[in-house]
């Protein structure tokens, strides 16, 4: 990020990106709900080459107890990158980046969960990045929202997330690793589709006001696409459960 010097040609003569996508085209997305037996809710997400697992426990008694809030449940999120998830082995354990990402994901989810229904409780969200290729916070949040719904936790909506940005002076959707590392801007965002609220918005790099407006527009549209795939995953999961009950 930050427009580092590079010879990479981000946009070719036909206006296509390195992997052949149009500027406003998403990478392929796959979402599956209820993939783990021992968590209360779970989801697996692939966004391009990102592979992410989310598991939810709770609402359950909050530990440590001094974090308990008598008025509502707290959402505790732990985002973690596996050592083998990136090219150079990632040093295990939390770092500044994972603490930041855990915090922004928990805050985004806090906007949709009816936390006031569960005073003093904790809802624990674990996000494991199995394979990373830029946009893991968005894939992680997308997975966590499905896992919360899979756990049966009351929510006002799901939260789809996607990154927009800029490469070769062009606003692009869903940056891959080269675009993220060597591009001019990276703007991860997440929305509550029912209300249009933006619950996550960060920016690394620079965009003009016009570029920002354009980025928000394609980002919003893409979030609605992600939202449909999230809902499909939950419907499929529900259909499987219903079929088992009928047997
Ligand atoms: N990355 C890496 N090692 C790290 C952290 C990140 O190789 O320790 C790569 C990884 O592919 C990640 C990308 O850099 O997806 C972009 O990271 P960023 O901090 O922008 O977060 P993300 O785009 O994954 O939400």
PDB file of C-alpha atoms and ligand atoms in Angstrom:
ATOM      1  CA  UNK A   1       0.000   0.000   0.000  1.00  0.00           C
ATOM      2  CA  UNK A   2       0.944   3.638  -0.328  1.00  0.00           C
ATOM      3  CA  UNK A   3       1.855   3.538  -4.012  1.00  0.00           C
ATOM      4  CA  UNK A   4       5.226   1.810  -3.580  1.00  0.00           C
ATOM      5  CA  UNK A   5       7.391   1.805  -6.723  1.00  0.00           C
ATOM      6  CA  UNK A   6       6.561  -1.198  -8.885  1.00  0.00           C
ATOM      7  CA  UNK A   7       6.639  -2.293 -12.530  1.00  0.00           C
ATOM      8  CA  UNK A   8       3.356  -4.179 -12.221  1.00  0.00           C
ATOM      9  CA  UNK A   9       0.837  -3.171 -14.893  1.00  0.00           C
ATOM     10  CA  UNK A  10      -2.375  -3.041 -12.877  1.00  0.00           C
ATOM     11  CA  UNK A  11      -4.755  -2.203 -15.724  1.00  0.00           C
ATOM     12  CA  UNK A  12      -4.145  -3.556 -19.244  1.00  0.00           C
ATOM     13  CA  UNK A  13      -5.080  -2.100 -22.677  1.00  0.00           C
ATOM     14  CA  UNK A  14      -8.555  -3.636 -22.357  1.00  0.00           C
ATOM     15  CA  UNK A  15      -9.166  -2.023 -18.973  1.00  0.00           C
ATOM     16  CA  UNK A  16      -8.814  -5.352 -17.146  1.00  0.00           C
ATOM     17  CA  UNK A  17      -6.883  -6.093 -13.962  1.00  0.00           C
ATOM     18  CA  UNK A  18      -3.979  -8.520 -13.369  1.00  0.00           C
ATOM     19  CA  UNK A  19      -6.355 -11.433 -12.737  1.00  0.00           C
ATOM     20  CA  UNK A  20      -8.627 -10.477 -15.649  1.00  0.00           C
ATOM     21  CA  UNK A  21     -11.321  -8.797 -13.561  1.00  0.00           C
ATOM     22  CA  UNK A  22     -13.099  -5.578 -14.481  1.00  0.00           C
ATOM     23  CA  UNK A  23     -12.487  -2.669 -12.044  1.00  0.00           C
ATOM     24  CA  UNK A  24     -15.870  -3.177 -10.348  1.00  0.00           C
ATOM     25  CA  UNK A  25     -15.816  -7.002 -10.311  1.00  0.00           C
ATOM     26  CA  UNK A  26     -15.620  -9.139  -7.176  1.00  0.00           C
ATOM     27  CA  UNK A  27     -13.425 -12.202  -6.799  1.00  0.00           C
ATOM     28  CA  UNK A  28     -15.418 -15.463  -6.608  1.00  0.00           C
ATOM     29  CA  UNK A  29     -17.108 -15.861  -3.199  1.00  0.00           C
ATOM     30  CA  UNK A  30     -18.131 -19.051  -1.431  1.00  0.00           C
ATOM     31  CA  UNK A  31     -19.844 -19.140   1.982  1.00  0.00           C
ATOM     32  CA  UNK A  32     -20.872 -22.147   4.022  1.00  0.00           C
ATOM     33  CA  UNK A  33     -22.674 -21.923   7.379  1.00  0.00           C
ATOM     34  CA  UNK A  34     -22.472 -24.436  10.232  1.00  0.00           C
ATOM     35  CA  UNK A  35     -19.178 -26.108   9.359  1.00  0.00           C
ATOM     36  CA  UNK A  36     -18.028 -26.875  12.934  1.00  0.00           C
ATOM     37  CA  UNK A  37     -19.759 -29.266  15.335  1.00  0.00           C
ATOM     38  CA  UNK A  38     -18.393 -27.962  18.606  1.00  0.00           C
ATOM     39  CA  UNK A  39     -19.068 -24.241  18.262  1.00  0.00           C
ATOM     40  CA  UNK A  40     -22.513 -22.683  18.783  1.00  0.00           C
ATOM     41  CA  UNK A  41     -22.287 -21.180  15.308  1.00  0.00           C
ATOM     42  CA  UNK A  42     -19.742 -21.215  12.516  1.00  0.00           C
ATOM     43  CA  UNK A  43     -19.031 -20.263   8.926  1.00  0.00           C
ATOM     44  CA  UNK A  44     -16.390 -20.829   6.267  1.00  0.00           C
ATOM     45  CA  UNK A  45     -15.726 -18.137   3.683  1.00  0.00           C
ATOM     46  CA  UNK A  46     -13.613 -18.016   0.545  1.00  0.00           C
ATOM     47  CA  UNK A  47     -13.191 -14.609  -1.090  1.00  0.00           C
ATOM     48  CA  UNK A  48     -10.793 -15.082  -3.962  1.00  0.00           C
ATOM     49  CA  UNK A  49      -7.748 -16.785  -2.449  1.00  0.00           C
ATOM     50  CA  UNK A  50      -8.712 -15.851   1.127  1.00  0.00           C
ATOM     51  CA  UNK A  51      -9.862 -18.779   3.239  1.00  0.00           C
ATOM     52  CA  UNK A  52     -11.450 -17.910   6.563  1.00  0.00           C
ATOM     53  CA  UNK A  53     -13.135 -19.803   9.376  1.00  0.00           C
ATOM     54  CA  UNK A  54     -15.338 -18.112  11.992  1.00  0.00           C
ATOM     55  CA  UNK A  55     -16.659 -19.718  15.171  1.00  0.00           C
ATOM     56  CA  UNK A  56     -19.060 -18.245  17.719  1.00  0.00           C
ATOM     57  CA  UNK A  57     -19.643 -19.235  21.350  1.00  0.00           C
ATOM     58  CA  UNK A  58     -22.363 -17.740  23.516  1.00  0.00           C
ATOM     59  CA  UNK A  59     -24.061 -15.810  24.789  1.00  0.00           C
ATOM     60  CA  UNK A  60     -22.258 -17.241  27.834  1.00  0.00           C
ATOM     61  CA  UNK A  61     -20.923 -16.023  31.157  1.00  0.00           C
ATOM     62  CA  UNK A  62     -18.400 -13.278  30.576  1.00  0.00           C
ATOM     63  CA  UNK A  63     -14.813 -13.935  31.610  1.00  0.00           C
ATOM     64  CA  UNK A  64     -12.921 -12.078  32.914  1.00  0.00           C
ATOM     65  CA  UNK A  65     -15.788 -10.939  35.104  1.00  0.00           C
ATOM     66  CA  UNK A  66     -14.634  -7.335  35.362  1.00  0.00           C
ATOM     67  CA  UNK A  67     -15.532  -6.950  31.669  1.00  0.00           C
ATOM     68  CA  UNK A  68     -19.190  -7.774  32.362  1.00  0.00           C
ATOM     69  CA  UNK A  69     -21.675  -5.054  31.470  1.00  0.00           C
ATOM     70  CA  UNK A  70     -24.895  -5.154  33.550  1.00  0.00           C
ATOM     71  CA  UNK A  71     -26.818  -3.521  30.691  1.00  0.00           C
ATOM     72  CA  UNK A  72     -25.766  -5.701  27.743  1.00  0.00           C
ATOM     73  CA  UNK A  73     -23.621  -8.510  26.401  1.00  0.00           C
ATOM     74  CA  UNK A  74     -20.157  -7.683  25.185  1.00  0.00           C
ATOM     75  CA  UNK A  75     -18.777  -9.025  21.929  1.00  0.00           C
ATOM     76  CA  UNK A  76     -15.223 -10.315  22.246  1.00  0.00           C
ATOM     77  CA  UNK A  77     -13.508 -10.986  18.940  1.00  0.00           C
ATOM     78  CA  UNK A  78     -10.213 -12.677  18.250  1.00  0.00           C
ATOM     79  CA  UNK A  79      -8.854 -12.368  14.687  1.00  0.00           C
ATOM     80  CA  UNK A  80      -5.862 -14.600  14.095  1.00  0.00           C
ATOM     81  CA  UNK A  81      -3.679 -15.375  11.087  1.00  0.00           C
ATOM     82  CA  UNK A  82      -2.313 -18.907  10.900  1.00  0.00           C
ATOM     83  CA  UNK A  83       1.455 -19.134  10.470  1.00  0.00           C
ATOM     84  CA  UNK A  84       0.946 -20.807   7.104  1.00  0.00           C
ATOM     85  CA  UNK A  85      -1.655 -18.305   5.851  1.00  0.00           C
ATOM     86  CA  UNK A  86       0.871 -16.023   4.165  1.00  0.00           C
ATOM     87  CA  UNK A  87       3.970 -16.480   1.973  1.00  0.00           C
ATOM     88  CA  UNK A  88       6.502 -15.660   4.676  1.00  0.00           C
ATOM     89  CA  UNK A  89       5.693 -17.619   7.816  1.00  0.00           C
ATOM     90  CA  UNK A  90       3.614 -15.401  10.122  1.00  0.00           C
ATOM     91  CA  UNK A  91       4.930 -15.252  13.673  1.00  0.00           C
ATOM     92  CA  UNK A  92       2.227 -16.883  15.822  1.00  0.00           C
ATOM     93  CA  UNK A  93       0.312 -14.903  18.407  1.00  0.00           C
ATOM     94  CA  UNK A  94      -1.352 -11.503  18.582  1.00  0.00           C
ATOM     95  CA  UNK A  95       0.268  -8.376  17.155  1.00  0.00           C
ATOM     96  CA  UNK A  96      -0.805  -4.741  16.732  1.00  0.00           C
ATOM     97  CA  UNK A  97      -2.549  -5.509  13.446  1.00  0.00           C
ATOM     98  CA  UNK A  98      -4.594  -8.447  14.791  1.00  0.00           C
ATOM     99  CA  UNK A  99      -5.598  -6.468  17.908  1.00  0.00           C
ATOM    100  CA  UNK A 100      -6.802  -3.614  15.687  1.00  0.00           C
ATOM    101  CA  UNK A 101      -8.721  -5.902  13.343  1.00  0.00           C
ATOM    102  CA  UNK A 102     -10.328  -7.779  16.266  1.00  0.00           C
ATOM    103  CA  UNK A 103     -11.489  -4.451  17.707  1.00  0.00           C
ATOM    104  CA  UNK A 104     -13.008  -3.049  14.510  1.00  0.00           C
ATOM    105  CA  UNK A 105     -14.799  -6.335  13.741  1.00  0.00           C
ATOM    106  CA  UNK A 106     -16.256  -6.529  17.274  1.00  0.00           C
ATOM    107  CA  UNK A 107     -17.438  -2.901  16.991  1.00  0.00           C
ATOM    108  CA  UNK A 108     -19.045  -3.544  13.594  1.00  0.00           C
ATOM    109  CA  UNK A 109     -20.909  -6.589  14.946  1.00  0.00           C
ATOM    110  CA  UNK A 110     -22.008  -4.701  18.061  1.00  0.00           C
ATOM    111  CA  UNK A 111     -24.210  -2.586  15.754  1.00  0.00           C
ATOM    112  CA  UNK A 112     -26.370  -5.527  14.689  1.00  0.00           C
ATOM    113  CA  UNK A 113     -26.515  -7.917  17.658  1.00  0.00           C
ATOM    114  CA  UNK A 114     -29.298  -7.298  20.210  1.00  0.00           C
ATOM    115  CA  UNK A 115     -26.718  -7.287  22.994  1.00  0.00           C
ATOM    116  CA  UNK A 116     -29.171  -5.713  25.480  1.00  0.00           C
ATOM    117  CA  UNK A 117     -31.055  -9.057  25.504  1.00  0.00           C
ATOM    118  CA  UNK A 118     -28.125 -10.686  27.310  1.00  0.00           C
ATOM    119  CA  UNK A 119     -26.877  -8.511  30.179  1.00  0.00           C
ATOM    120  CA  UNK A 120     -23.544  -9.549  31.744  1.00  0.00           C
ATOM    121  CA  UNK A 121     -22.927 -12.134  29.012  1.00  0.00           C
ATOM    122  CA  UNK A 122     -20.151 -12.469  26.479  1.00  0.00           C
ATOM    123  CA  UNK A 123     -20.483 -13.433  22.841  1.00  0.00           C
ATOM    124  CA  UNK A 124     -17.136 -14.757  21.686  1.00  0.00           C
ATOM    125  CA  UNK A 125     -16.177 -14.625  18.030  1.00  0.00           C
ATOM    126  CA  UNK A 126     -13.074 -16.403  16.765  1.00  0.00           C
ATOM    127  CA  UNK A 127     -11.785 -15.684  13.268  1.00  0.00           C
ATOM    128  CA  UNK A 128      -9.003 -17.817  11.870  1.00  0.00           C
ATOM    129  CA  UNK A 129      -7.341 -16.835   8.606  1.00  0.00           C
ATOM    130  CA  UNK A 130      -6.235 -20.072   6.930  1.00  0.00           C
ATOM    131  CA  UNK A 131      -5.051 -18.404   3.729  1.00  0.00           C
ATOM    132  CA  UNK A 132      -4.604 -14.678   3.108  1.00  0.00           C
ATOM    133  CA  UNK A 133      -4.617 -12.675  -0.093  1.00  0.00           C
ATOM    134  CA  UNK A 134      -5.766  -9.175   0.963  1.00  0.00           C
ATOM    135  CA  UNK A 135      -9.192  -8.327   2.320  1.00  0.00           C
ATOM    136  CA  UNK A 136      -9.031 -10.775   5.219  1.00  0.00           C
ATOM    137  CA  UNK A 137     -10.711  -8.341   7.661  1.00  0.00           C
ATOM    138  CA  UNK A 138     -13.661  -8.119   5.244  1.00  0.00           C
ATOM    139  CA  UNK A 139     -13.796 -11.878   4.711  1.00  0.00           C
ATOM    140  CA  UNK A 140     -13.468 -12.366   8.491  1.00  0.00           C
ATOM    141  CA  UNK A 141     -16.319  -9.978   9.298  1.00  0.00           C
ATOM    142  CA  UNK A 142     -18.508 -11.492   6.564  1.00  0.00           C
ATOM    143  CA  UNK A 143     -17.874 -14.955   8.029  1.00  0.00           C
ATOM    144  CA  UNK A 144     -18.430 -13.801  11.637  1.00  0.00           C
ATOM    145  CA  UNK A 145     -21.848 -12.329  10.814  1.00  0.00           C
ATOM    146  CA  UNK A 146     -22.972 -15.639   9.279  1.00  0.00           C
ATOM    147  CA  UNK A 147     -21.564 -17.580  12.249  1.00  0.00           C
ATOM    148  CA  UNK A 148     -23.508 -15.355  14.699  1.00  0.00           C
ATOM    149  CA  UNK A 149     -26.731 -15.958  12.774  1.00  0.00           C
ATOM    150  CA  UNK A 150     -25.908 -19.682  12.652  1.00  0.00           C
ATOM    151  CA  UNK A 151     -25.573 -19.609  16.462  1.00  0.00           C
ATOM    152  CA  UNK A 152     -29.149 -18.292  16.617  1.00  0.00           C
ATOM    153  CA  UNK A 153     -28.086 -15.005  18.183  1.00  0.00           C
ATOM    154  CA  UNK A 154     -30.747 -12.310  17.641  1.00  0.00           C
ATOM    155  CA  UNK A 155     -29.505  -9.709  15.166  1.00  0.00           C
ATOM    156  CA  UNK A 156     -31.140  -6.897  13.265  1.00  0.00           C
ATOM    157  CA  UNK A 157     -29.273  -7.889  10.104  1.00  0.00           C
ATOM    158  CA  UNK A 158     -26.157  -9.542   8.704  1.00  0.00           C
ATOM    159  CA  UNK A 159     -23.018  -7.486   7.974  1.00  0.00           C
ATOM    160  CA  UNK A 160     -21.447  -7.874   4.534  1.00  0.00           C
ATOM    161  CA  UNK A 161     -17.975  -6.366   4.036  1.00  0.00           C
ATOM    162  CA  UNK A 162     -15.701  -5.636   1.083  1.00  0.00           C
ATOM    163  CA  UNK A 163     -12.640  -3.533   0.278  1.00  0.00           C
ATOM    164  CA  UNK A 164     -12.506  -0.889  -2.431  1.00  0.00           C
ATOM    165  CA  UNK A 165      -9.418   1.033  -3.457  1.00  0.00           C
ATOM    166  CA  UNK A 166      -7.338   2.546  -6.205  1.00  0.00           C
ATOM    167  CA  UNK A 167      -4.659   1.199  -8.526  1.00  0.00           C
ATOM    168  CA  UNK A 168      -3.146   2.922 -11.581  1.00  0.00           C
ATOM    169  CA  UNK A 169      -5.438   5.916 -10.920  1.00  0.00           C
ATOM    170  CA  UNK A 170      -8.482   3.661 -11.276  1.00  0.00           C
ATOM    171  CA  UNK A 171     -11.015   2.928  -8.542  1.00  0.00           C
ATOM    172  CA  UNK A 172     -11.238  -0.848  -8.130  1.00  0.00           C
ATOM    173  CA  UNK A 173     -13.315  -3.295  -6.098  1.00  0.00           C
ATOM    174  CA  UNK A 174     -12.067  -6.112  -3.872  1.00  0.00           C
ATOM    175  CA  UNK A 175      -8.284  -5.666  -4.089  1.00  0.00           C
ATOM    176  CA  UNK A 176      -6.049  -8.717  -4.313  1.00  0.00           C
ATOM    177  CA  UNK A 177      -2.629  -8.894  -2.652  1.00  0.00           C
ATOM    178  CA  UNK A 178      -0.600  -7.130  -5.391  1.00  0.00           C
ATOM    179  CA  UNK A 179      -3.202  -4.377  -5.643  1.00  0.00           C
ATOM    180  CA  UNK A 180      -3.323  -4.019  -1.854  1.00  0.00           C
ATOM    181  CA  UNK A 181       0.470  -3.974  -1.427  1.00  0.00           C
ATOM    182  CA  UNK A 182       1.388  -1.747  -4.350  1.00  0.00           C
ATOM    183  CA  UNK A 183      -1.822   0.190  -5.040  1.00  0.00           C
ATOM    184  CA  UNK A 184      -2.689   3.778  -4.178  1.00  0.00           C
ATOM    185  CA  UNK A 185      -5.566   3.245  -1.721  1.00  0.00           C
ATOM    186  CA  UNK A 186      -7.319   0.493   0.240  1.00  0.00           C
ATOM    187  CA  UNK A 187     -10.737   1.175   1.805  1.00  0.00           C
ATOM    188  CA  UNK A 188     -12.332  -1.739   3.669  1.00  0.00           C
ATOM    189  CA  UNK A 189     -16.016  -1.153   4.403  1.00  0.00           C
ATOM    190  CA  UNK A 190     -19.013  -2.961   5.887  1.00  0.00           C
ATOM    191  CA  UNK A 191     -22.692  -2.080   5.956  1.00  0.00           C
ATOM    192  CA  UNK A 192     -26.009  -3.022   7.544  1.00  0.00           C
ATOM    193  CA  UNK A 193     -28.072  -3.607   4.381  1.00  0.00           C
ATOM    194  CA  UNK A 194     -31.498  -3.039   5.984  1.00  0.00           C
ATOM    195  CA  UNK A 195     -30.619   0.454   7.201  1.00  0.00           C
ATOM    196  CA  UNK A 196     -27.754   1.420   4.901  1.00  0.00           C
ATOM    197  CA  UNK A 197     -25.587   2.175   7.969  1.00  0.00           C
ATOM    198  CA  UNK A 198     -21.827   1.950   7.500  1.00  0.00           C
ATOM    199  CA  UNK A 199     -20.359   0.012  10.423  1.00  0.00           C
ATOM    200  CA  UNK A 200     -16.758  -0.251   9.244  1.00  0.00           C
ATOM    201  CA  UNK A 201     -14.807   2.214   7.155  1.00  0.00           C
ATOM    202  CA  UNK A 202     -11.045   2.558   7.069  1.00  0.00           C
ATOM    203  CA  UNK A 203      -8.715   4.155   4.556  1.00  0.00           C
ATOM    204  CA  UNK A 204      -5.097   3.500   3.791  1.00  0.00           C
ATOM    205  CA  UNK A 205      -3.696   5.759   1.034  1.00  0.00           C
ATOM    206  CA  UNK A 206      -5.356   8.649  -0.763  1.00  0.00           C
ATOM    207  CA  UNK A 207      -8.521   9.197  -2.815  1.00  0.00           C
ATOM    208  CA  UNK A 208      -9.985  12.418  -4.192  1.00  0.00           C
ATOM    209  CA  UNK A 209     -13.535  13.278  -3.110  1.00  0.00           C
ATOM    210  CA  UNK A 210     -14.872  12.093  -6.481  1.00  0.00           C
ATOM    211  CA  UNK A 211     -12.903   8.841  -6.276  1.00  0.00           C
ATOM    212  CA  UNK A 212     -14.144   8.289  -2.739  1.00  0.00           C
ATOM    213  CA  UNK A 213     -17.771   8.758  -3.833  1.00  0.00           C
ATOM    214  CA  UNK A 214     -17.235   6.333  -6.705  1.00  0.00           C
ATOM    215  CA  UNK A 215     -15.542   3.825  -4.374  1.00  0.00           C
ATOM    216  CA  UNK A 216     -18.439   4.023  -1.896  1.00  0.00           C
ATOM    217  CA  UNK A 217     -20.952   3.476  -4.673  1.00  0.00           C
ATOM    218  CA  UNK A 218     -19.317   0.312  -6.035  1.00  0.00           C
ATOM    219  CA  UNK A 219     -18.562  -0.829  -2.474  1.00  0.00           C
ATOM    220  CA  UNK A 220     -22.213  -0.509  -1.424  1.00  0.00           C
ATOM    221  CA  UNK A 221     -23.347  -2.438  -4.501  1.00  0.00           C
ATOM    222  CA  UNK A 222     -20.776  -5.170  -3.844  1.00  0.00           C
ATOM    223  CA  UNK A 223     -21.822  -5.430  -0.180  1.00  0.00           C
ATOM    224  CA  UNK A 224     -25.366  -6.176  -1.370  1.00  0.00           C
ATOM    225  CA  UNK A 225     -23.956  -9.001  -3.538  1.00  0.00           C
ATOM    226  CA  UNK A 226     -22.036 -10.402  -0.562  1.00  0.00           C
ATOM    227  CA  UNK A 227     -25.228 -10.077   1.539  1.00  0.00           C
ATOM    228  CA  UNK A 228     -27.164 -12.308  -0.892  1.00  0.00           C
ATOM    229  CA  UNK A 229     -24.437 -14.972  -0.704  1.00  0.00           C
ATOM    230  CA  UNK A 230     -24.485 -14.780   3.126  1.00  0.00           C
ATOM    231  CA  UNK A 231     -28.261 -15.278   3.152  1.00  0.00           C
ATOM    232  CA  UNK A 232     -28.039 -18.167   0.655  1.00  0.00           C
ATOM    233  CA  UNK A 233     -25.526 -19.916   2.928  1.00  0.00           C
ATOM    234  CA  UNK A 234     -27.905 -19.661   5.899  1.00  0.00           C
ATOM    235  CA  UNK A 235     -30.882 -20.825   3.817  1.00  0.00           C
ATOM    236  CA  UNK A 236     -28.912 -23.860   2.614  1.00  0.00           C
ATOM    237  CA  UNK A 237     -27.908 -24.666   6.179  1.00  0.00           C
ATOM    238  CA  UNK A 238     -31.496 -24.330   7.357  1.00  0.00           C
ATOM    239  CA  UNK A 239     -32.774 -26.533   4.509  1.00  0.00           C
ATOM    240  CA  UNK A 240     -30.286 -29.274   5.455  1.00  0.00           C
ATOM    241  CA  UNK A 241     -31.437 -29.139   9.110  1.00  0.00           C
ATOM    242  CA  UNK A 242     -35.094 -29.344   8.059  1.00  0.00           C
ATOM    243  CA  UNK A 243     -34.358 -32.345   5.811  1.00  0.00           C
ATOM    244  CA  UNK A 244     -32.596 -34.175   8.672  1.00  0.00           C
ATOM    245  CA  UNK A 245     -35.548 -33.525  10.999  1.00  0.00           C
ATOM    246  CA  UNK A 246     -37.964 -34.942   8.426  1.00  0.00           C
ATOM    247  CA  UNK A 247     -36.030 -38.226   8.114  1.00  0.00           C
TER     248      UNK A 247
HETATM  249  N1  LIG B   1      -0.127  -9.895   5.073  1.00  0.00           N
HETATM  250  C1  LIG B   1       0.990 -10.683   5.207  1.00  0.00           C
HETATM  251  N2  LIG B   1       1.571 -10.812   6.453  1.00  0.00           N
HETATM  252  C2  LIG B   1       1.080 -10.174   7.564  1.00  0.00           C
HETATM  253  C3  LIG B   1      -0.060  -9.353   7.392  1.00  0.00           C
HETATM  254  C4  LIG B   1      -0.641  -9.250   6.150  1.00  0.00           C
HETATM  255  O1  LIG B   1       1.463 -11.281   4.241  1.00  0.00           O
HETATM  256  O2  LIG B   1       1.625 -10.305   8.667  1.00  0.00           O
HETATM  257  C5  LIG B   1      -0.757  -9.814   3.735  1.00  0.00           C
HETATM  258  C6  LIG B   1      -2.005 -10.698   3.691  1.00  0.00           C
HETATM  259  O3  LIG B   1      -2.117 -11.292   2.414  1.00  0.00           O
HETATM  260  C7  LIG B   1      -3.120  -9.701   3.897  1.00  0.00           C
HETATM  261  C8  LIG B   1      -2.562  -8.515   3.112  1.00  0.00           C
HETATM  262  O4  LIG B   1      -1.181  -8.505   3.451  1.00  0.00           O
HETATM  263  O5  LIG B   1      -4.356 -10.172   3.428  1.00  0.00           O
HETATM  264  C9  LIG B   1      -3.194  -7.188   3.418  1.00  0.00           C
HETATM  265  O6  LIG B   1      -3.153  -6.940   4.789  1.00  0.00           O
HETATM  266  P1  LIG B   1      -3.992  -5.758   5.444  1.00  0.00           P
HETATM  267  O7  LIG B   1      -3.293  -5.388   6.727  1.00  0.00           O
HETATM  268  O8  LIG B   1      -4.270  -4.696   4.457  1.00  0.00           O
HETATM  269  O9  LIG B   1      -5.367  -6.467   5.884  1.00  0.00           O
HETATM  270  P2  LIG B   1      -6.451  -7.211   4.991  1.00  0.00           P
HETATM  271  O10 LIG B   1      -6.447  -6.593   3.613  1.00  0.00           O
HETATM  272  O11 LIG B   1      -6.096  -8.667   4.965  1.00  0.00           O
HETATM  273  O12 LIG B   1      -7.748  -6.967   5.712  1.00  0.00           O
END
